[in-house]
PDB file of C-alpha atoms in Angstrom:
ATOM      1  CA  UNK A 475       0.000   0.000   0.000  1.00  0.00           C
ATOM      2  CA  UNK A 476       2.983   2.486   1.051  1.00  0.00           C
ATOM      3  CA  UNK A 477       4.423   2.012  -2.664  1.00  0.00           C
ATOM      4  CA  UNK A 478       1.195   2.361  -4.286  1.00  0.00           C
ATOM      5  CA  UNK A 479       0.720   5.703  -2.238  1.00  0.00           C
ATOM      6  CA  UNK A 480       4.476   6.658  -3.247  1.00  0.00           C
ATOM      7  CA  UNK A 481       4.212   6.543  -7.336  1.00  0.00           C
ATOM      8  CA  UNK A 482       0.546   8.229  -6.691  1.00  0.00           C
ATOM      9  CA  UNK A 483       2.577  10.771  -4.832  1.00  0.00           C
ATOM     10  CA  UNK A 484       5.275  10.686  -7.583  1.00  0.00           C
ATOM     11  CA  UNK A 485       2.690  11.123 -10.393  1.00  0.00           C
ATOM     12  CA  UNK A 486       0.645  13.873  -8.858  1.00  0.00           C
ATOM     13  CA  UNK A 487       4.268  15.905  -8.198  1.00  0.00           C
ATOM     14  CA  UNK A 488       4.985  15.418 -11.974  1.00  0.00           C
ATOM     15  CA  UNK A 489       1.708  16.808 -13.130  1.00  0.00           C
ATOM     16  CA  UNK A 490       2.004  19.852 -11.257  1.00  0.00           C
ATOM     17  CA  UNK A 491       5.954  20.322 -12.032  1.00  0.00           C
ATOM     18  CA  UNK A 492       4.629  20.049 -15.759  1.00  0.00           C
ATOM     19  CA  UNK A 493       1.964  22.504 -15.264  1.00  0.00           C
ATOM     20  CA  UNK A 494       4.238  24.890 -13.667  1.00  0.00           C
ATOM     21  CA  UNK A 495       6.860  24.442 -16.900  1.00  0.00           C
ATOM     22  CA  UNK A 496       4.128  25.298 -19.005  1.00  0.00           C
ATOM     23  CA  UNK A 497       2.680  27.739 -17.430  1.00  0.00           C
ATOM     24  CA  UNK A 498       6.314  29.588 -17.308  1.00  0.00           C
ATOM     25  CA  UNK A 499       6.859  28.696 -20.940  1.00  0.00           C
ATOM     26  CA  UNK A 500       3.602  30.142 -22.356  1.00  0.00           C
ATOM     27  CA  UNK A 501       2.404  33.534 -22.947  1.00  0.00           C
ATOM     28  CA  UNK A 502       0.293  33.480 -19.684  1.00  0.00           C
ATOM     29  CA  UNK A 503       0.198  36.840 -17.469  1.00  0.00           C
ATOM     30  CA  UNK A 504       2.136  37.514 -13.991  1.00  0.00           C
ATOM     31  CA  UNK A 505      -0.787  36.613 -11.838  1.00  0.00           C
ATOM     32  CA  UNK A 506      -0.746  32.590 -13.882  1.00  0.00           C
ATOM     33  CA  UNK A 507       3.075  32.742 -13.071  1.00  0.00           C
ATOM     34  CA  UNK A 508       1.921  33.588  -9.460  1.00  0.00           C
ATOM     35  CA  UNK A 509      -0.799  30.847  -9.062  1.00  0.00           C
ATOM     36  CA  UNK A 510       1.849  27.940 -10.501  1.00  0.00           C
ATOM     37  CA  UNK A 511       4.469  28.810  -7.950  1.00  0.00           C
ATOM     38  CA  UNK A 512       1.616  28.799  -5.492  1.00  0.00           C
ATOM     39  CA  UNK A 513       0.492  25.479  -6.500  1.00  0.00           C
ATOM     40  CA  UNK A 514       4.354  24.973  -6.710  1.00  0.00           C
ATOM     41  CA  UNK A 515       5.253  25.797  -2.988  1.00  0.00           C
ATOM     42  CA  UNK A 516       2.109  23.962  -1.979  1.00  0.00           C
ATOM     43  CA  UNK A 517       3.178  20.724  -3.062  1.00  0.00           C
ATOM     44  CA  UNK A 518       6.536  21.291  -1.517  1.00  0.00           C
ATOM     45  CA  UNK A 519       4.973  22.009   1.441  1.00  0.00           C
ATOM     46  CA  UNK A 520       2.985  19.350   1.793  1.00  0.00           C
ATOM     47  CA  UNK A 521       6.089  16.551   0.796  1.00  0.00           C
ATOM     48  CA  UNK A 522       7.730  18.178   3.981  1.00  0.00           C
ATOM     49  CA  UNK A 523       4.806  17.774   5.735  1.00  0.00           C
ATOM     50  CA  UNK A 524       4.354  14.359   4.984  1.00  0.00           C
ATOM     51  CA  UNK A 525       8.314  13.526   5.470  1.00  0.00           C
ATOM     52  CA  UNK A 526       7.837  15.076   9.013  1.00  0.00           C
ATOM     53  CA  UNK A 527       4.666  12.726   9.794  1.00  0.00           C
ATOM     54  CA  UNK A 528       6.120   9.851   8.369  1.00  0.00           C
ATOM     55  CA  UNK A 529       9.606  10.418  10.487  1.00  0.00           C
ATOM     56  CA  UNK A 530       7.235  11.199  13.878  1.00  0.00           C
ATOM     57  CA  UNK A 531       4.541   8.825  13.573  1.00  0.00           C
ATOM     58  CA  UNK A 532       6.329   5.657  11.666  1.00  0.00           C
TER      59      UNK A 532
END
């Protein structure tokens, strides 16, 4: 179950990394930019968080 969780983990990362490439690489305004490296730091944010609950709770 933990490595089916992992690649779904892995998969969702990659879709937003992509949507954040394209959204940098397209003609988009500054407030798209903006929302991607939301979505961006959100996603970081919650790897950490999950890293931190995995270390403290097993």
């Amino acid at each position: 179950m933990t490595i089916l969780l992992l690649i779904a983990g892995v998969i969702f990362v990659g879709c937003i990394a992509t949507a954040v490439v394209a959204a940098y690489r397209s003609d988009i305004d500054g407030a798209g930019r903006e929302v991607a490296s939301l979505l961006a730091l959100l996603v970081v944010l919650l790897v950490i968080g999950y890293g931190v609950q995995s270390a403290v709770f097993g």
